[in-house]
CSV table of C-alpha atoms in Angstrom, one decimal:
chain,number,residue,atom,x,y,z
A,28,MET,CA,271.0,-8.3,176.3
A,29,THR,CA,273.6,-10.9,175.7
A,30,SER,CA,274.3,-14.4,176.8
A,31,THR,CA,278.1,-13.9,176.6
A,32,PRO,CA,279.7,-13.5,180.0
A,33,MET,CA,281.4,-10.1,180.2
A,34,VAL,CA,284.2,-11.0,182.6
A,35,LYS,CA,287.2,-8.7,182.6
A,36,PRO,CA,290.6,-10.1,183.8
A,37,GLY,CA,291.5,-8.8,187.3
A,38,GLU,CA,287.9,-7.8,188.1
A,39,PRO,CA,286.9,-8.7,191.6
A,40,GLU,CA,285.2,-12.1,191.8
A,41,ARG,CA,282.0,-10.8,193.4
A,42,VAL,CA,281.4,-8.3,190.6
A,43,ARG,CA,281.3,-10.9,187.9
A,44,GLU,CA,278.1,-12.3,186.6
A,45,ARG,CA,277.6,-16.1,186.6
A,46,PRO,CA,279.1,-17.8,183.6
A,47,GLY,CA,276.5,-18.4,181.0
A,48,ALA,CA,274.1,-15.9,182.5
A,49,ALA,CA,272.3,-13.4,180.3
A,50,ALA,CA,273.6,-10.0,181.1
A,51,ILE,CA,272.1,-6.5,181.1
A,52,GLY,CA,274.9,-4.0,180.9
A,53,LYS,CA,275.4,-0.7,182.8
A,54,SER,CA,273.9,1.6,180.1
A,55,VAL,CA,270.8,-0.5,179.5
A,56,VAL,CA,267.4,0.6,180.8
A,57,ILE,CA,264.4,-1.8,180.5
A,58,LYS,CA,260.8,-1.0,181.3
A,59,GLY,CA,258.4,-3.9,181.4
A,60,GLU,CA,258.4,-7.6,182.2
A,61,ILE,CA,261.3,-9.9,181.9
A,62,SER,CA,260.8,-13.6,181.8
A,63,SER,CA,263.8,-15.9,181.4
A,64,SER,CA,264.7,-19.6,181.5
A,65,GLU,CA,268.3,-18.8,182.2
A,66,ASP,CA,270.3,-17.0,184.9
A,67,LEU,CA,270.3,-13.2,184.6
A,68,PHE,CA,272.9,-10.6,185.6
A,69,VAL,CA,271.7,-7.0,185.8
A,70,ASP,CA,274.1,-4.2,186.0
A,71,GLY,CA,271.8,-1.7,184.3
A,72,GLU,CA,268.3,-0.5,185.2
A,73,ILE,CA,265.0,-2.5,185.1
A,74,ARG,CA,261.6,-1.2,186.0
A,75,GLY,CA,258.8,-3.7,185.9
A,76,ALA,CA,258.8,-7.3,186.8
A,77,ILE,CA,261.3,-10.2,186.6
A,78,GLU,CA,260.2,-13.8,186.5
A,79,LEU,CA,263.0,-16.4,186.5
A,80,ARG,CA,261.5,-19.3,188.4
A,81,ASP,CA,264.2,-21.9,188.6
A,82,HIS,CA,267.1,-19.6,187.8
A,83,SER,CA,269.1,-16.9,189.5
A,84,LEU,CA,269.1,-13.1,189.4
A,85,THR,CA,272.2,-11.2,190.3
A,86,VAL,CA,271.9,-7.4,190.6
A,87,GLY,CA,275.4,-6.1,189.9
A,88,PRO,CA,277.0,-3.2,191.8
A,89,ASN,CA,275.7,-0.7,189.3
A,90,GLY,CA,272.4,-2.4,188.9
A,91,LYS,CA,269.1,-0.7,189.8
A,92,VAL,CA,266.0,-2.8,189.8
A,93,ASP,CA,262.5,-1.5,190.6
A,94,ALA,CA,260.6,-4.8,190.1
A,95,ASN,CA,258.9,-7.6,191.9
A,96,VAL,CA,261.1,-10.7,191.4
A,97,THR,CA,260.5,-14.4,191.4
A,98,ALA,CA,263.6,-16.6,191.1
A,99,ARG,CA,265.4,-19.5,192.6
A,100,GLU,CA,268.2,-17.5,194.0
A,101,ILE,CA,268.8,-13.7,194.2
A,102,VAL,CA,272.1,-11.9,194.9
A,103,VAL,CA,272.0,-8.1,195.4
A,104,GLN,CA,275.1,-6.1,195.1
A,105,GLY,CA,273.4,-2.9,193.8
A,106,THR,CA,269.8,-1.7,194.5
A,107,LEU,CA,266.6,-3.7,194.4
A,108,ASN,CA,263.2,-2.2,195.2
A,109,GLY,CA,260.3,-4.6,195.1
A,110,ASN,CA,258.9,-7.7,196.6
A,111,VAL,CA,261.0,-10.8,196.2
A,112,HIS,CA,260.3,-14.5,196.2
A,113,ALA,CA,263.3,-16.8,196.1
A,114,SER,CA,262.6,-20.5,196.4
A,115,ASP,CA,266.2,-21.1,197.5
A,116,LYS,CA,268.2,-18.2,198.7
A,117,ILE,CA,268.5,-14.4,198.9
A,118,GLU,CA,271.9,-12.9,199.4
A,119,ILE,CA,272.4,-9.1,200.1
A,120,ARG,CA,276.1,-8.2,199.8
A,121,LYS,CA,277.6,-5.3,201.7
A,122,THR,CA,277.2,-2.9,198.8
A,123,GLY,CA,273.6,-4.0,198.3
A,124,SER,CA,270.3,-2.4,199.2
A,125,LEU,CA,267.0,-4.1,199.2
A,126,LEU,CA,263.7,-2.6,200.0
A,127,GLY,CA,260.7,-4.9,199.9
A,128,ASP,CA,259.1,-8.0,201.4
A,129,LEU,CA,261.1,-11.2,201.1
A,130,THR,CA,259.9,-14.8,201.0
A,131,THR,CA,262.7,-17.3,200.8
A,132,ALA,CA,264.1,-20.5,202.3
A,133,ARG,CA,267.4,-18.9,203.3
A,134,ILE,CA,268.8,-15.4,203.6
A,135,ILE,CA,272.3,-14.1,203.9
A,136,ILE,CA,273.0,-10.4,204.8
A,137,GLU,CA,276.5,-9.1,204.8
A,138,ASP,CA,277.5,-6.5,207.4
A,139,GLY,CA,276.9,-3.1,205.8
A,140,ALA,CA,274.1,-4.2,203.5
A,141,TYR,CA,270.9,-2.3,203.7
A,142,PHE,CA,267.5,-4.0,204.0
A,143,LYS,CA,264.1,-2.7,204.9
A,144,GLY,CA,261.1,-4.9,204.8
A,145,SER,CA,259.7,-8.1,206.0
A,146,ILE,CA,261.3,-11.6,205.9
A,147,ASP,CA,259.2,-14.7,205.7
A,148,ILE,CA,261.3,-17.9,205.8
A,149,LEU,CA,259.8,-20.8,203.8
A,150,LYS,CA,260.0,-24.2,205.6
A,151,PRO,CA,261.1,-27.2,203.5
A,152,GLY,CA,258.1,-28.3,201.4
A,153,GLN,CA,256.2,-25.1,202.1
A,154,LYS,CA,254.9,-23.3,199.0
A,155,THR,CA,253.7,-19.8,198.9
A,156,GLU,CA,252.5,-17.3,196.3
A,157,PRO,CA,255.3,-15.9,194.2
A,158,ALA,CA,255.9,-12.1,194.3
A,159,ARG,CA,252.8,-10.6,192.8
A,160,VAL,CA,253.6,-9.0,189.5
A,161,ALA,CA,251.8,-5.9,188.8
A,162,VAL,CA,253.2,-3.4,186.4
A,163,SER,CA,251.7,0.0,185.9
A,164,GLY,CA,251.6,1.8,182.6
A,165,SER,CA,254.9,3.6,183.4
A,166,GLY,CA,256.6,0.3,183.8
A,167,LYS,CA,257.1,0.7,187.5
A,168,PRO,CA,256.1,-2.0,189.9
A,169,THR,CA,253.0,-1.2,191.9
A,170,VAL,CA,253.8,-3.5,194.8
A,171,GLN,CA,255.6,-2.0,197.7
A,172,PRO,CA,256.5,-3.5,201.1
A,173,SER,CA,253.1,-4.7,202.4
A,174,LEU,CA,253.3,-2.9,205.7
A,175,HIS,CA,253.8,0.4,204.0
A,176,MET,CA,250.9,-0.2,201.5
A,177,ALA,CA,248.7,-0.9,204.4
A,178,ALA,CA,249.9,2.2,206.2
A,179,GLU,CA,249.2,4.4,203.2
A,180,SER,CA,245.7,3.0,202.8
A,181,ARG,CA,245.1,3.7,206.5
A,182,GLN,CA,246.2,7.3,206.2
A,183,SER,CA,244.1,8.0,203.1
B,12,MET,CA,295.8,9.1,221.5
B,13,LEU,CA,293.5,6.4,222.6
B,14,GLY,CA,290.6,8.4,221.4
B,15,GLU,CA,292.2,8.9,218.0
B,16,ARG,CA,292.7,5.1,217.8
B,17,PHE,CA,289.0,4.6,218.3
B,18,ARG,CA,288.0,7.3,215.9
B,19,SER,CA,290.1,5.6,213.3
B,20,LEU,CA,288.3,2.4,214.0
B,21,PHE,CA,284.9,4.0,213.5
B,22,ARG,CA,286.1,5.8,210.3
B,23,ALA,CA,287.2,2.5,209.0
B,24,ALA,CA,283.7,1.3,209.6
B,25,GLY,CA,282.5,4.3,207.6
B,26,GLU,CA,280.0,5.5,210.1
B,27,LEU,CA,281.7,8.4,211.8
B,28,PRO,CA,282.2,11.7,210.0
B,29,ALA,CA,285.8,12.2,208.9
B,30,ASN,CA,286.2,15.2,211.1
B,31,GLY,CA,285.1,13.2,214.1
B,32,GLY,CA,282.8,16.2,214.9
B,33,ILE,CA,280.6,14.8,217.6
B,34,VAL,CA,283.5,13.2,219.4
B,35,LEU,CA,285.7,16.4,219.3
B,36,ALA,CA,282.8,18.4,220.7
B,37,ALA,CA,282.5,16.1,223.6
B,38,GLY,CA,286.0,16.9,224.9
B,39,ALA,CA,289.1,14.8,225.4
B,40,ALA,CA,288.3,13.4,228.8
B,41,ARG,CA,284.8,12.3,227.7
B,42,ARG,CA,286.3,10.9,224.5
B,43,GLU,CA,288.7,8.8,226.5
B,44,ALA,CA,285.8,7.7,228.7
B,45,ALA,CA,283.7,6.8,225.7
B,46,ALA,CA,286.5,4.8,224.3
B,47,ARG,CA,286.9,2.9,227.5
B,48,ARG,CA,283.2,2.1,227.5
B,49,PHE,CA,283.5,1.0,223.9
B,50,ASP,CA,286.2,-1.4,224.8
B,51,ALA,CA,284.2,-2.8,227.7
B,52,ALA,CA,281.1,-3.3,225.6
B,53,GLU,CA,282.7,-5.3,222.9
B,54,ALA,CA,281.9,-8.6,224.6
B,55,ASP,CA,278.6,-10.4,224.8
B,56,ARG,CA,276.3,-9.2,227.5
B,57,GLN,CA,273.4,-10.8,229.3
B,58,SER,CA,270.1,-9.1,228.9
B,59,SER,CA,267.2,-9.5,231.3
B,60,GLY,CA,265.0,-7.4,229.0
B,61,LEU,CA,265.7,-9.7,226.1
B,62,ARG,CA,264.9,-12.8,228.2
B,63,GLN,CA,261.6,-11.2,229.3
B,64,PHE,CA,260.8,-10.2,225.7
B,65,PHE,CA,261.1,-13.8,224.4
B,66,GLU,CA,259.4,-15.3,227.4
B,67,VAL,CA,256.3,-13.4,226.4
B,68,LEU,CA,256.5,-14.8,222.9
B,69,ARG,CA,257.5,-18.3,223.9
B,70,GLY,CA,255.3,-21.1,222.5
B,71,GLN,CA,253.5,-18.7,220.1
B,72,PRO,CA,254.6,-19.4,216.5
B,73,ARG,CA,254.2,-17.0,213.6
B,74,MET,CA,254.5,-13.9,215.8
B,75,ARG,CA,255.4,-10.7,213.9
B,76,ILE,CA,258.5,-9.0,215.2
B,77,LEU,CA,259.8,-5.5,214.3
B,78,ASP,CA,263.5,-4.9,214.7
B,79,LEU,CA,264.4,-1.2,214.5
B,80,GLY,CA,268.1,-1.7,214.7
B,81,GLY,CA,268.4,-2.8,211.0
B,82,ALA,CA,268.9,-6.2,209.5
B,83,THR,CA,271.5,-8.4,211.0
B,84,GLN,CA,272.2,-12.0,210.1
B,85,ALA,CA,272.1,-13.1,213.8
B,86,ASN,CA,268.7,-11.6,214.5
B,87,ILE,CA,267.2,-12.8,211.3
B,88,ASN,CA,268.4,-16.4,212.0
B,89,PHE,CA,267.3,-16.3,215.7
B,90,ILE,CA,263.9,-14.9,215.1
B,91,THR,CA,262.9,-16.7,211.9
B,92,LEU,CA,264.2,-20.1,213.2
B,93,GLN,CA,261.6,-19.8,215.9
B,94,GLY,CA,259.0,-19.5,213.2
B,95,HIS,CA,258.3,-15.8,213.6
B,96,LYS,CA,258.1,-13.3,210.8
B,97,LEU,CA,260.6,-10.5,211.0
B,98,TYR,CA,260.3,-6.9,209.8
B,99,THR,CA,263.4,-4.8,209.9
B,100,GLU,CA,264.0,-1.0,209.7
B,101,ASP,CA,267.3,0.8,210.5
B,102,LEU,CA,265.7,3.8,212.2
B,103,LEU,CA,268.9,5.6,213.1
B,104,LEU,CA,270.4,5.2,209.6
B,105,SER,CA,267.2,6.3,208.0
B,106,LEU,CA,267.0,9.3,210.4
B,107,ASP,CA,270.6,10.3,209.6
B,108,ARG,CA,269.8,10.2,205.9
B,109,LEU,CA,266.7,12.3,206.4
B,110,ILE,CA,268.7,14.8,208.5
B,111,GLU,CA,271.3,15.1,205.7
B,112,GLN,CA,268.6,15.7,203.1
B,113,ALA,CA,266.9,18.2,205.4
B,114,ARG,CA,270.1,20.1,205.9
B,115,GLU,CA,270.5,20.4,202.1
B,116,SER,CA,266.9,21.5,201.6
B,117,ARG,CA,266.6,23.4,204.9
B,118,ALA,CA,263.4,21.5,205.7
B,119,ARG,CA,264.2,20.7,209.3
B,120,GLN,CA,260.7,21.4,210.5
B,121,ALA,CA,259.2,18.7,208.3
B,122,LEU,CA,261.6,16.0,209.7
B,123,PRO,CA,259.3,14.6,212.5
B,124,ALA,CA,256.5,14.2,210.0
B,125,ARG,CA,258.8,12.5,207.5
B,126,VAL,CA,260.1,10.1,210.0
B,127,LEU,CA,256.6,9.0,210.9
B,128,ALA,CA,255.4,8.9,207.3
B,129,GLU,CA,258.4,7.1,205.8
B,130,HIS,CA,259.9,5.0,208.5
B,131,LEU,CA,257.3,4.4,211.2
B,132,ASN,CA,254.2,4.1,209.1
B,133,PHE,CA,253.1,0.7,210.3
B,134,PRO,CA,249.5,-0.5,210.4
B,135,ALA,CA,247.8,-0.4,213.8
B,136,GLY,CA,248.2,-3.6,215.8
B,137,GLU,CA,250.7,-5.1,213.3
B,138,PHE,CA,253.3,-6.5,215.7
B,139,ASP,CA,253.5,-8.8,218.6
B,140,GLY,CA,256.9,-7.5,219.6
B,141,ILE,CA,259.1,-4.6,218.8
B,142,LEU,CA,262.9,-4.5,219.4
B,143,VAL,CA,263.7,-0.8,219.6
B,144,TRP,CA,267.2,-1.3,221.2
B,145,ASP,CA,268.7,2.2,221.9
B,146,THR,CA,267.2,4.1,219.0
B,147,LEU,CA,264.7,6.2,221.0
B,148,GLU,CA,267.2,7.9,223.1
B,149,PHE,CA,268.9,9.5,220.1
B,150,LEU,CA,265.6,11.0,218.7
B,151,GLU,CA,265.2,14.8,219.1
B,152,GLU,CA,262.5,16.0,221.5
B,153,ASP,CA,260.0,16.8,218.7
B,154,MET,CA,260.3,13.3,217.3
B,155,LEU,CA,260.3,11.3,220.5
B,156,GLY,CA,256.7,11.5,221.7
B,157,PRO,CA,255.1,11.0,218.2
B,158,SER,CA,257.5,8.1,217.6
B,159,VAL,CA,256.6,6.3,220.8
B,160,ALA,CA,252.9,6.9,220.1
B,161,ARG,CA,253.3,5.4,216.6
B,162,LEU,CA,255.1,2.3,218.0
B,163,GLN,CA,252.4,1.8,220.6
B,164,ALA,CA,249.8,1.9,217.9
B,165,ALA,CA,251.8,-0.6,215.9
B,166,LEU,CA,251.8,-3.1,218.7
B,167,LYS,CA,249.0,-5.5,219.3
B,168,PRO,CA,247.2,-5.3,222.6
B,169,GLY,CA,249.4,-7.3,225.0
B,170,GLY,CA,252.4,-6.9,222.6
B,171,THR,CA,255.8,-6.1,224.1
B,172,LEU,CA,258.5,-3.5,223.3
B,173,LEU,CA,262.1,-3.6,224.4
B,174,SER,CA,264.1,-0.5,224.6
B,175,PHE,CA,267.5,0.5,226.0
B,176,PHE,CA,268.6,3.8,227.6
B,177,HIS,CA,272.0,4.9,228.7
B,178,THR,CA,272.2,6.3,232.2
B,179,HIS,CA,274.8,8.9,231.2
B,180,ALA,CA,274.2,12.7,231.4
B,181,LYS,CA,272.9,14.8,228.5
B,182,GLY,CA,275.5,15.6,225.9
B,183,GLU,CA,277.8,12.7,226.9
B,184,THR,CA,279.1,10.7,224.0
B,185,VAL,CA,278.0,7.1,224.1
B,186,PRO,CA,278.7,4.2,221.7
B,187,VAL,CA,275.9,3.2,219.4
B,188,TYR,CA,275.7,-0.5,218.8
B,189,ARG,CA,274.2,-3.0,216.5
B,190,TYR,CA,272.5,-5.5,218.9
B,191,GLN,CA,272.9,-9.1,217.7
B,192,ILE,CA,271.0,-11.8,219.4
B,193,ARG,CA,273.0,-14.8,220.5
B,194,ASP,CA,270.3,-16.5,222.4
B,195,HIS,CA,267.2,-15.8,224.5
B,196,GLN,CA,269.2,-13.7,227.0
B,197,THR,CA,272.5,-12.9,225.4
B,198,LEU,CA,273.4,-10.1,223.0
B,199,HIS,CA,276.5,-9.4,221.1
B,200,LEU,CA,277.2,-5.7,220.9
B,201,GLN,CA,278.8,-4.6,217.6
B,202,PRO,CA,279.9,-0.9,217.7
B,203,ARG,CA,278.5,1.4,214.9
B,204,ALA,CA,279.5,4.9,215.9
B,205,LEU,CA,279.6,7.4,218.8
B,206,ARG,CA,276.8,9.8,219.4
B,207,PRO,CA,276.1,12.5,222.0
B,208,LEU,CA,273.0,11.9,224.1
B,209,PRO,CA,270.4,14.6,223.3
B,210,ARG,CA,269.0,14.2,226.8
B,211,ALA,CA,269.3,12.2,230.0
B,212,PHE,CA,266.6,9.7,231.0
B,213,ASN,CA,265.7,8.7,234.5
B,214,ASN,CA,263.0,6.2,235.6
B,215,ARG,CA,260.5,9.1,236.0
B,216,ASN,CA,261.1,10.3,232.4
B,217,LEU,CA,260.7,6.8,231.1
B,218,GLU,CA,257.6,6.2,233.0
B,219,ARG,CA,256.2,9.4,231.6
B,220,MET,CA,257.3,8.4,228.1
B,221,PHE,CA,255.5,5.1,228.3
B,222,ALA,CA,252.6,6.3,230.4
B,223,ASN,CA,250.0,5.0,227.9
B,224,PHE,CA,251.3,1.5,228.0
B,225,ARG,CA,249.8,-1.1,230.3
B,226,SER,CA,253.0,-1.9,232.1
B,227,VAL,CA,256.6,-0.7,232.3
B,228,LYS,CA,259.4,-2.7,233.7
B,229,PHE,CA,263.1,-1.6,234.2
B,230,PHE,CA,266.3,-3.6,234.4
B,231,LEU,CA,269.4,-1.6,235.3
B,232,ALA,CA,272.5,-3.4,234.1
B,233,ARG,CA,276.0,-3.0,235.3
B,234,ASP,CA,277.2,-1.5,232.1
B,235,ASN,CA,275.1,1.7,232.6
B,236,LEU,CA,272.4,0.6,230.3
B,237,ARG,CA,268.8,0.6,231.5
B,238,GLU,CA,266.6,-2.0,229.8
B,239,VAL,CA,262.9,-1.2,229.6
B,240,ILE,CA,260.2,-3.7,228.7
B,241,VAL,CA,256.7,-2.2,228.1
B,242,THR,CA,253.5,-3.9,227.3
B,243,ARG,CA,250.7,-2.4,225.4
């Protein structure tokens, strides 16, 4: 992980991480919990949980995140599987795929983006529980979209 | 030539096979007809079914709505702004992905069970309303009945389901749309692809399909689309 922005000249704007954000590169795989008090750009793979509270998470075009996420703002250009709580905004770009239950104040979905799950919009001043963080021994998040969890328990 | 123009359009959207297989199979005349319908359906359209759907929900905050046409900004905004909770699933896209996987693994027989288990596995009585749009009419025979039963179970008693069916003949190629809600009774139809209809539906077929629901109501629109509102 590095705090140095890795911006290449000529690279499309939307692929870049935020200036000053911590970056997890393409070849990096992390299993476990990540807690940060700065913005985070993930272009590698994370399995576990991400807790950024007042900061933003960007899942880059090559990023693959299997984690429950709590952040102020979340931008998905790659793949994110997990329940997501964003106090401000969730943005799923056209290359992005998000599978999970969302709680957020605002959501932006570009045409072509894939999303499966529920959307709960927070009203101003409304507070809810952040995405529950539960990590199994394998480092994979155990929380799935709530409806499917319920369906599985019904079937068993 | 006109057909080619529209195939190019769909290819650009990345949702039609490069060989245009389903369109070519339908024949040139039908292709031209489909293209004309595509042209005509680009505009917004009024929907009596949609109006009825939201009339049932009016004044009831925190309703749970399932949209099987995939996530669109318009529908998310419209539904969540009324205080409802939205659940989205792109059933046709998920089905296409499963079919592709099944073709590779030659596991076509397991497909209906996988659709139910992976994409329609909702808890009983979970939703107050389900927006099915036109997805049911593209399901194969062996998936249709179980899928309708699963959706019925997912609705609360008194819950409402809105579904659309073309009035065209079996095998005809029809445009598939993304249905974007403009207001309580207006939809914007955004084209996604062309698909052949696996079967034709008439009122009798539909009544049979929804026989286990408490009520079935039809609206026949001028654009050859039959809107069906059913209540559990």
